[in-house]
Coordinates of C-alpha atoms in Angstrom, one line a residue:
A184 CA 113.2 90.3 87.2
K185 CA 116.5 89.3 87.4
G186 CA 116.7 86.7 85.1
V187 CA 116.9 86.0 81.8
G188 CA 114.5 83.8 79.4
L189 CA 111.7 83.8 82.6
P190 CA 107.8 83.6 81.7
V191 CA 105.9 87.0 82.3
V192 CA 102.8 86.3 83.5
Y193 CA 100.0 88.4 83.4
V194 CA 96.9 87.4 86.2
G195 CA 93.9 88.9 87.1
S196 CA 91.2 90.1 85.2
K197 CA 90.4 91.0 81.5
T198 CA 91.6 94.4 80.0
G199 CA 90.0 96.7 78.8
R200 CA 89.2 100.3 77.6
D201 CA 88.6 101.9 80.8
G202 CA 91.6 103.7 82.1
I203 CA 93.4 105.0 79.7
H204 CA 94.9 108.0 80.3
G205 CA 94.4 107.9 83.7
A206 CA 97.7 108.9 85.1
T207 CA 97.0 111.7 82.8
M208 CA 94.3 112.9 83.6
A209 CA 95.2 112.8 87.2
S210 CA 97.3 115.7 86.2
A211 CA 95.3 118.3 84.7
E212 CA 93.1 120.4 85.7
F213 CA 88.8 120.6 85.5
D214 CA 86.9 122.4 83.0
D215 CA 83.2 122.8 82.0
D216 CA 84.4 120.1 79.6
S217 CA 85.8 117.6 81.9
D218 CA 82.9 115.6 81.2
E219 CA 84.6 114.0 78.2
K220 CA 87.3 112.5 80.8
R221 CA 84.9 110.2 82.2
P222 CA 86.3 106.9 80.4
T223 CA 90.0 107.2 81.9
V224 CA 87.7 106.8 85.7
Q225 CA 89.4 102.7 86.4
V226 CA 86.1 100.8 86.7
G227 CA 86.5 98.8 89.8
D228 CA 85.4 95.3 91.1
P229 CA 85.9 94.6 94.7
F230 CA 84.5 91.0 94.6
T231 CA 87.6 90.4 91.9
E232 CA 90.2 92.4 94.0
K233 CA 89.0 89.7 97.1
L234 CA 89.9 86.6 95.0
L235 CA 93.4 88.3 92.2
I236 CA 94.2 88.9 96.5
E237 CA 93.5 85.6 97.6
A238 CA 95.0 83.8 95.0
C239 CA 98.3 85.7 95.2
L240 CA 98.8 85.5 98.4
E241 CA 98.4 81.4 97.8
L242 CA 101.0 81.5 94.7
M243 CA 103.2 82.7 97.0
G244 CA 103.4 79.9 99.6
Q245 CA 104.6 78.2 96.6
D246 CA 108.0 78.9 96.3
V247 CA 107.6 79.9 92.0
I248 CA 107.5 83.9 92.0
I249 CA 110.7 85.6 91.0
A250 CA 109.1 89.7 91.2
I251 CA 106.0 90.4 90.9
Q252 CA 104.0 94.0 90.8
D253 CA 100.8 95.8 90.3
M254 CA 99.2 96.8 87.2
G255 CA 99.1 100.5 88.5
A256 CA 99.4 103.9 86.5
A257 CA 99.7 103.3 82.5
G258 CA 98.8 99.7 83.5
L259 CA 101.0 97.3 80.8
T260 CA 103.8 99.7 80.7
S261 CA 104.7 101.2 83.3
S262 CA 104.7 97.5 84.9
T263 CA 106.2 95.4 82.5
A264 CA 109.5 98.4 82.3
E265 CA 109.7 99.3 85.7
M266 CA 109.9 95.6 86.6
A267 CA 112.3 95.3 83.8
D268 CA 114.8 98.4 85.3
K269 CA 115.0 96.4 88.8
G270 CA 116.3 93.7 87.2
G271 CA 118.3 94.8 84.3
V272 CA 117.1 92.7 81.4
G273 CA 115.0 93.3 78.9
I274 CA 110.9 92.4 77.8
T275 CA 109.0 91.5 74.9
L276 CA 105.6 91.4 75.1
N277 CA 102.6 90.6 72.7
L278 CA 99.8 92.0 72.8
D279 CA 97.9 89.2 71.3
D280 CA 98.2 86.9 74.3
V281 CA 96.9 89.7 76.5
P282 CA 93.6 89.0 78.3
Q283 CA 90.7 91.5 76.0
R284 CA 87.3 92.1 77.8
E285 CA 86.8 93.6 74.4
T286 CA 86.9 93.0 70.6
G287 CA 89.3 95.9 68.4
M288 CA 91.8 97.3 71.0
T289 CA 94.4 98.4 69.4
A290 CA 98.5 98.0 71.1
Y291 CA 97.7 101.9 72.3
E292 CA 94.9 101.1 74.8
M293 CA 96.6 97.5 75.9
L294 CA 99.3 99.3 76.6
L295 CA 97.4 102.4 78.4
S296 CA 94.6 100.5 79.6
E297 CA 93.8 100.4 83.6
S298 CA 91.9 98.3 84.0
Q299 CA 92.1 96.8 87.7
E300 CA 92.2 93.7 89.3
R301 CA 95.0 92.9 87.7
M302 CA 99.0 91.2 88.5
L303 CA 102.0 91.1 86.8
M304 CA 104.8 88.0 87.6
I305 CA 107.8 86.8 86.9
L306 CA 107.7 82.8 87.0
K307 CA 111.0 80.3 87.1
P308 CA 111.4 78.9 84.3
D309 CA 110.2 76.0 84.8
A310 CA 106.7 74.0 83.2
A311 CA 105.8 73.0 87.0
S312 CA 106.5 76.1 88.1
E313 CA 103.9 77.9 85.2
K314 CA 100.8 75.2 86.1
T315 CA 101.1 75.5 89.8
A316 CA 100.6 79.4 88.9
K317 CA 97.9 78.4 86.1
D318 CA 95.9 76.0 88.5
I319 CA 96.2 78.4 91.1
F320 CA 94.3 81.8 89.2
I321 CA 92.0 79.1 87.4
K322 CA 90.7 77.6 90.7
W323 CA 89.7 81.5 92.0
G324 CA 87.9 82.2 88.4
L325 CA 90.6 84.3 87.6
D326 CA 93.0 84.7 84.2
F327 CA 96.2 83.5 84.0
A328 CA 98.5 83.9 80.5
V329 CA 102.0 83.9 79.6
I330 CA 102.3 87.2 77.3
G331 CA 106.4 87.4 77.1
Q332 CA 109.2 87.2 78.7
T333 CA 113.0 88.1 79.6
T334 CA 115.2 89.2 77.6
D335 CA 119.0 90.2 77.6
T336 CA 118.4 93.5 75.6
G337 CA 118.2 95.9 78.0
R338 CA 114.7 96.9 76.0
M339 CA 110.8 97.0 75.7
I340 CA 110.7 95.3 72.5
V341 CA 106.2 95.3 72.0
T342 CA 104.3 92.8 68.9
H343 CA 101.0 93.1 68.2
Q344 CA 99.4 91.0 65.2
G345 CA 102.8 90.5 64.2
D346 CA 104.0 93.5 63.7
V347 CA 106.6 95.3 66.5
K348 CA 104.4 98.2 68.1
A349 CA 107.3 99.4 70.2
D350 CA 110.9 99.0 70.6
I351 CA 112.8 101.5 73.7
P352 CA 114.8 101.6 76.3
V353 CA 113.4 100.3 78.7
A354 CA 116.0 102.4 81.2
T355 CA 114.2 105.5 79.2
L356 CA 110.1 104.5 80.4
A357 CA 111.3 103.5 84.4
D358 CA 115.0 105.6 84.9
S359 CA 114.3 108.7 83.9
A360 CA 112.0 110.4 84.4
P361 CA 112.8 114.6 84.6
E362 CA 113.5 116.6 87.7
Y363 CA 111.9 120.1 88.0
Q364 CA 113.9 122.9 90.0
R365 CA 109.7 124.8 90.3
P366 CA 109.9 128.7 91.6
Y367 CA 108.1 128.6 95.1
V368 CA 106.9 130.9 96.4
E369 CA 106.7 130.3 100.7
A370 CA 103.5 132.3 102.3
E371 CA 104.7 134.1 105.2
K372 CA 103.7 132.8 108.5
P373 CA 100.1 134.4 109.8
D374 CA 100.3 136.0 113.3
T375 CA 98.9 133.3 116.3
I376 CA 95.1 135.3 116.8
D377 CA 94.7 136.2 121.1
A378 CA 91.5 134.1 122.1
H379 CA 90.3 137.3 123.9
D380 CA 89.9 139.0 120.5
V381 CA 87.1 135.8 119.0
A382 CA 84.0 136.4 120.0
A383 CA 82.0 134.6 122.6
P384 CA 79.1 132.4 121.6
D385 CA 75.9 133.0 123.7
S386 CA 75.8 129.8 125.0
L387 CA 78.6 127.0 125.0
F388 CA 76.1 124.4 124.3
T389 CA 73.8 126.2 121.8
A390 CA 77.6 126.5 119.3
L391 CA 78.8 122.3 120.8
H392 CA 75.2 122.0 119.3
C393 CA 76.0 123.7 115.8
L394 CA 79.0 122.2 115.2
M395 CA 77.5 118.9 115.5
G396 CA 75.8 118.9 112.9
T397 CA 78.5 120.3 110.2
P398 CA 79.6 118.9 107.2
D399 CA 83.6 118.9 109.2
L400 CA 81.9 117.2 112.6
C401 CA 78.6 114.5 111.8
S402 CA 78.9 111.3 111.3
R403 CA 80.4 108.7 108.2
A404 CA 78.3 106.0 109.2
W405 CA 76.0 106.9 106.3
I406 CA 78.6 106.3 104.1
W407 CA 80.9 103.1 106.2
Q408 CA 78.3 101.3 106.7
Q409 CA 77.3 101.2 103.3
Y410 CA 80.4 98.4 102.8
D411 CA 80.6 95.7 105.0
H412 CA 83.2 96.0 108.0
M413 CA 83.4 92.3 109.0
V414 CA 83.9 90.0 106.7
M415 CA 86.0 87.1 107.5
G416 CA 85.6 88.8 111.5
D417 CA 88.5 90.0 112.0
T418 CA 87.7 93.7 113.0
I419 CA 88.3 94.1 116.3
Q420 CA 87.1 98.2 116.5
R421 CA 85.0 99.7 113.8
P422 CA 85.3 102.5 111.5
G423 CA 84.4 105.4 113.3
G424 CA 86.2 105.6 116.1
D425 CA 89.9 107.0 116.4
A426 CA 91.4 104.4 114.0
A427 CA 90.2 100.8 113.4
I428 CA 91.6 98.0 114.3
V429 CA 92.0 94.0 113.2
R430 CA 93.2 91.2 113.9
V431 CA 96.7 89.5 113.0
H432 CA 95.2 85.3 112.8
G433 CA 97.9 82.9 114.9
T434 CA 98.6 85.4 117.1
K435 CA 98.1 87.8 119.2
K436 CA 98.7 91.6 118.0
G437 CA 96.8 93.3 116.4
I438 CA 96.6 96.6 112.8
A439 CA 95.5 100.1 113.7
A440 CA 94.6 102.2 110.4
T441 CA 93.6 105.7 110.1
C442 CA 93.5 108.4 108.0
D443 CA 93.3 112.1 108.4
V444 CA 94.5 115.5 107.1
T445 CA 93.6 119.2 108.6
P446 CA 93.6 121.1 104.2
R447 CA 92.4 125.2 106.4
Y448 CA 95.6 123.6 108.9
V449 CA 98.1 123.7 105.6
T450 CA 96.2 126.4 104.2
A451 CA 97.2 128.8 106.4
D452 CA 100.7 127.8 107.0
A453 CA 101.8 124.1 105.6
Y454 CA 104.3 123.2 107.3
E455 CA 102.8 123.1 110.8
G456 CA 99.7 122.2 109.3
S457 CA 101.6 119.1 107.9
K458 CA 103.3 118.7 111.1
Q459 CA 99.7 118.1 112.5
A460 CA 98.2 116.1 110.1
V461 CA 101.9 113.6 111.1
V462 CA 100.7 114.0 114.6
E463 CA 97.3 113.6 114.4
T464 CA 96.6 109.9 112.6
W465 CA 99.9 109.1 114.9
R466 CA 97.7 110.4 118.6
N467 CA 94.8 107.8 116.4
L468 CA 96.7 104.8 116.6
T469 CA 97.7 106.4 120.0
A470 CA 94.3 106.3 121.5
V471 CA 93.4 102.7 120.9
G472 CA 95.9 101.7 122.5
A473 CA 99.0 101.1 118.9
D474 CA 102.5 102.2 118.5
P475 CA 102.4 104.2 115.5
L476 CA 104.5 102.0 112.8
A477 CA 104.7 104.0 109.8
I478 CA 102.8 106.8 107.4
T479 CA 101.7 106.5 103.4
D480 CA 101.1 109.9 102.0
N481 CA 98.8 110.6 99.3
L482 CA 99.4 114.3 98.3
N483 CA 97.2 116.4 97.2
F484 CA 97.8 119.6 95.6
A485 CA 96.9 122.4 93.4
N486 CA 98.9 124.2 90.4
P487 CA 102.6 123.5 90.3
E488 CA 103.7 125.9 88.1
R489 CA 101.7 129.1 90.3
P490 CA 105.5 129.7 92.4
E491 CA 102.5 130.3 95.7
I492 CA 100.8 126.0 95.6
M493 CA 104.6 125.5 94.8
G494 CA 105.6 126.9 98.0
Q495 CA 103.0 125.3 100.1
F496 CA 104.3 121.4 98.2
V497 CA 107.8 122.5 99.7
G498 CA 107.0 123.8 103.9
T499 CA 104.5 120.0 103.1
M500 CA 107.8 118.2 102.2
K501 CA 109.2 120.4 105.9
G502 CA 106.5 120.1 107.8
L503 CA 106.3 115.6 107.2
T504 CA 110.0 115.6 106.9
D505 CA 110.3 117.2 110.8
A506 CA 107.3 115.2 112.1
C507 CA 108.2 112.1 110.7
T508 CA 111.9 111.6 112.0
A509 CA 111.0 113.1 115.4
L510 CA 109.0 110.8 115.3
S511 CA 110.0 107.7 114.1
Y512 CA 107.4 107.3 111.5
P513 CA 108.6 107.2 108.5
I514 CA 106.6 107.0 105.4
V515 CA 107.0 104.1 103.3
S516 CA 104.6 104.7 100.0
G517 CA 101.9 106.7 98.6
N518 CA 101.2 109.3 95.3
V519 CA 101.5 112.6 94.1
S520 CA 98.0 114.8 92.6
L521 CA 98.8 117.8 91.1
Y522 CA 96.9 120.2 89.6
N523 CA 94.1 119.6 91.2
E524 CA 91.6 122.2 89.7
T525 CA 88.8 123.5 88.5
N526 CA 87.7 127.1 86.0
G527 CA 91.1 128.2 87.2
V528 CA 90.3 126.9 91.3
G529 CA 92.6 124.8 93.2
I530 CA 91.8 122.5 95.8
P531 CA 93.1 123.7 99.6
P532 CA 96.4 122.0 99.9
T533 CA 95.7 118.4 101.2
P534 CA 97.9 115.7 102.4
A535 CA 96.1 113.2 103.9
I536 CA 97.9 111.0 105.9
G537 CA 97.1 107.1 106.2
G538 CA 98.9 105.4 108.9
V539 CA 99.6 102.0 110.4
G540 CA 100.4 100.6 113.9
L541 CA 100.6 97.8 115.9
I542 CA 98.8 96.6 119.1
P543 CA 101.1 93.7 120.3
D544 CA 97.4 92.7 122.9
T545 CA 94.7 92.9 121.3
K546 CA 93.5 92.6 124.9
H547 CA 95.2 95.8 125.6
T548 CA 93.0 98.3 123.5
A549 CA 90.8 101.2 123.9
S550 CA 87.8 102.6 122.7
A551 CA 86.4 106.4 122.2
A552 CA 82.5 105.3 124.3
F553 CA 81.5 107.2 127.0
R554 CA 82.1 102.8 129.4
A555 CA 79.5 103.4 132.6
A556 CA 78.0 106.2 134.4
G557 CA 80.5 107.0 137.5
D558 CA 84.2 107.0 135.9
A559 CA 86.4 109.9 136.0
I560 CA 86.8 112.4 133.1
I561 CA 90.3 113.1 132.9
L562 CA 92.7 115.3 129.9
I563 CA 95.6 114.5 129.6
G564 CA 97.9 117.4 128.0
D565 CA 97.2 120.8 128.8
D566 CA 95.0 123.7 128.5
A567 CA 93.7 125.0 125.6
H568 CA 93.7 128.3 124.6
H569 CA 94.5 128.2 120.6
L570 CA 91.7 129.0 118.3
G571 CA 93.1 129.6 114.9
Q572 CA 91.7 128.1 112.0
T573 CA 89.4 126.3 114.5
L574 CA 85.6 125.1 113.3
Y575 CA 84.1 127.6 116.4
Q576 CA 86.2 130.5 114.5
K577 CA 85.1 128.4 111.0
H578 CA 81.2 128.2 112.0
I579 CA 81.2 129.9 115.3
A580 CA 82.4 133.1 114.6
G581 CA 82.6 134.0 111.5
G582 CA 85.9 133.4 109.1
L583 CA 89.1 131.5 109.8
K584 CA 91.9 133.3 110.9
G585 CA 95.3 133.3 112.0
A586 CA 97.6 130.5 112.6
P587 CA 96.5 126.9 113.0
P588 CA 98.0 125.3 116.0
P589 CA 101.6 124.4 116.9
V590 CA 102.9 121.0 117.3
D591 CA 105.3 120.7 119.3
L592 CA 106.7 117.1 118.8
D593 CA 108.4 116.1 122.2
K594 CA 105.3 116.6 123.8
E595 CA 103.8 114.7 121.6
I596 CA 105.9 111.9 122.3
K597 CA 105.2 111.9 125.9
T598 CA 101.6 112.7 125.4
G599 CA 101.2 109.8 123.7
G600 CA 104.2 107.6 126.1
V601 CA 101.1 108.2 129.4
V602 CA 98.5 107.1 126.9
R603 CA 99.5 104.0 125.7
G604 CA 101.1 102.6 128.9
L605 CA 97.6 103.6 130.7
I606 CA 96.1 101.6 127.6
R607 CA 98.1 98.9 128.7
A608 CA 98.2 98.9 132.1
G609 CA 94.2 98.8 132.1
T610 CA 93.9 102.2 134.2
V611 CA 91.2 103.5 131.4
T612 CA 87.9 102.8 130.8
A613 CA 88.4 105.4 127.0
V614 CA 90.2 107.1 125.4
H615 CA 90.3 110.2 122.2
D616 CA 92.4 112.7 121.1
V617 CA 91.2 116.2 120.4
S618 CA 91.4 117.8 117.1
D619 CA 88.9 119.4 115.6
G620 CA 86.2 121.1 117.2
G621 CA 88.6 121.3 120.4
L622 CA 88.1 120.1 124.3
L623 CA 83.8 120.1 123.8
V624 CA 83.7 118.6 120.8
A625 CA 85.8 115.4 121.9
I626 CA 83.7 115.2 125.3
A627 CA 80.7 115.5 123.0
E628 CA 82.2 113.0 120.4
M629 CA 82.8 110.3 123.8
A630 CA 79.1 110.3 125.1
L631 CA 77.7 109.5 121.8
A632 CA 79.5 106.5 121.0
G633 CA 78.6 105.4 124.7
D634 CA 74.9 106.7 125.4
V635 CA 76.1 107.6 128.5
G636 CA 76.4 111.5 128.6
A637 CA 78.8 113.9 131.4
K638 CA 78.0 116.3 133.9
L639 CA 81.3 119.1 133.6
T640 CA 83.1 121.0 136.0
A641 CA 82.5 124.9 134.5
Y642 CA 86.1 127.0 133.1
N643 CA 86.8 129.4 136.1
G644 CA 90.7 129.6 134.8
D645 CA 92.6 133.4 133.1
I646 CA 91.3 131.7 129.3
P647 CA 88.9 132.9 127.6
A648 CA 85.5 130.1 128.3
H649 CA 84.8 129.9 124.7
A650 CA 88.9 129.0 124.2
Y651 CA 89.2 126.7 126.6
W652 CA 86.3 124.5 126.2
F653 CA 87.1 124.6 121.8
G654 CA 90.1 125.5 120.7
E655 CA 92.2 123.2 119.4
D656 CA 95.4 123.0 120.6
Q657 CA 97.8 120.0 120.6
A658 CA 98.6 117.6 122.6
R659 CA 95.4 116.1 124.2
Y660 CA 94.3 113.7 125.0
V661 CA 90.7 112.7 126.8
V662 CA 90.6 109.2 129.2
T663 CA 88.3 108.6 131.8
C664 CA 88.6 105.7 134.8
S665 CA 86.4 104.7 137.6
A666 CA 87.5 106.5 140.7
D667 CA 89.6 104.0 142.7
N668 CA 92.3 104.9 139.2
T669 CA 92.0 108.9 139.2
D670 CA 95.3 109.4 141.0
A671 CA 96.8 106.2 139.5
V672 CA 96.2 108.3 135.7
L673 CA 97.1 112.0 136.8
A674 CA 100.2 109.7 138.6
A675 CA 101.2 108.6 135.3
A676 CA 100.9 111.6 134.1
K677 CA 103.0 113.8 136.4
G678 CA 105.4 111.6 136.6
A679 CA 106.2 112.2 132.7
G680 CA 105.6 115.5 133.0
V681 CA 102.6 115.5 131.6
A682 CA 100.0 118.3 133.1
A683 CA 96.6 116.0 133.7
H684 CA 94.2 117.1 135.7
V685 CA 89.7 115.9 136.2
L686 CA 87.3 117.6 133.4
G687 CA 84.2 116.0 135.6
T688 CA 82.4 112.4 135.5
T689 CA 80.1 110.5 133.5
G690 CA 76.4 109.6 133.6
G691 CA 72.5 110.2 132.8
D692 CA 71.4 111.0 129.0
A693 CA 73.3 114.7 128.7
I694 CA 75.9 116.2 128.8
A695 CA 75.9 118.7 131.6
M696 CA 77.5 122.0 133.4
D697 CA 76.7 124.5 135.5
G698 CA 76.1 127.8 133.9
E699 CA 74.4 125.7 131.1
A700 CA 71.0 124.6 130.0
A701 CA 72.1 120.6 129.7
M702 CA 72.0 119.2 126.0
G703 CA 69.6 116.0 125.4
L704 CA 72.5 113.6 123.9
A705 CA 69.1 112.1 122.1
D706 CA 68.7 116.0 120.4
L707 CA 72.6 116.2 119.6
R708 CA 72.6 112.9 117.6
A709 CA 69.9 114.1 115.3
D710 CA 72.2 116.6 114.2
Y711 CA 74.7 114.0 114.4
E712 CA 74.2 111.4 113.0
G713 CA 71.2 112.6 110.3
W714 CA 73.5 115.8 108.7
F715 CA 75.3 113.6 105.9
E716 CA 72.3 111.3 105.0
R717 CA 70.3 115.0 104.6
Y718 CA 72.4 116.1 102.8
V719 CA 73.5 113.6 100.2
G720 CA 69.4 113.0 100.3

């Protein structure tokens, strides 16, 4: 907000009493009386949000804005103080001019309301700029109000009904947050479990059937089908795969987006599990043909005043730093939510990672769905054996134990480079990264996505078969290609120093393997697609 005497403009929806103390509620523990805090939750309106986005974008093309910021946590208080502090100026506000949807609101309520769909902007100080902005927001059916101006005082002065309600140095609000050096204890690294010590199932396919019908792996379509994900016809690849893709107008480019984390890994080893959260999104973007660009982090933890929880947070910071640095995959935004506990029981450490990537040409993308019968199914990456903290261990072997699978960042880079090259060369017909549930689950997900079965070669190596098929080792992808391209895929992997071998072929309406009773896709789909809907009932 650089400059003195500039108009401070409020646009968007009216201010209500929803969201007051929302920021503090997000950093408080819950108990049996937490229902009383429900008024602190903001009431969102996605349609109004869309109107606000379009109005702001239109105004940005008019060269009349000096500064703009959304009203997030603490609403008007944070947005005004932050903009003034960044510009080295003061700011005055007259709350009488704030659009309000409720009567009798106090200055305290208006300053701390976190009502959604609101923006604050500083305009160029001329009548033409103000008229241009006002006309655009009125056209989109949104409120427009000049509620103050910038000053040279370095203070935030707020008036309401003729009285001064606040007179505070801007820096005190925006740039004087306390810094803590909390005591912490990092947990001892768990031992790696020998795959031979994890009990084998009676049948690999029975175990697969069980896993696909768990809340960890079931389809989330019940959720995402309720939102119109095809608005404006820009969605190239829909939800449900490794990453969604939308086109960039006027270009050949596409944007890929994904979000992931495996809390059970982070609970067992905060450092290794947080590295895995980063590389999982990196692989998801790679699997659709995108160059991973950047991430936003959403760090959710229990009470950091307990040294062991603060230790998880410290371990996560180290893991995120190492993974992002090695992958040239920077954190560009994010938030932190602490004190996530109810009656003293905390959530697992959950550093959710949202990743975004660029697809140079949307003609060269991949999806997880098997395309046709007769394609070769190929694993790119090492054979698996790691069963610690896996879904097989959780649901089939009776409990989570040991270390999570380790992440080799150099191997991730090499393997990802091979996969992106194959996609852009048009050599592969489907791609899916191997993650939760391991290799057999990845193949089942690809078969269900394409409604095409698979004939797999039974494993006869040195490690237990259930470790091979359900191990969750990292840096691995399953790809398919025409029979004619099999040698080219294997050669590309070998040339990059990456392991690869053929697992079987696509075809039929079941997943089949010597020594196992074939599993029909219809039976598998019933549990995979039905669990969530049955649960929410």
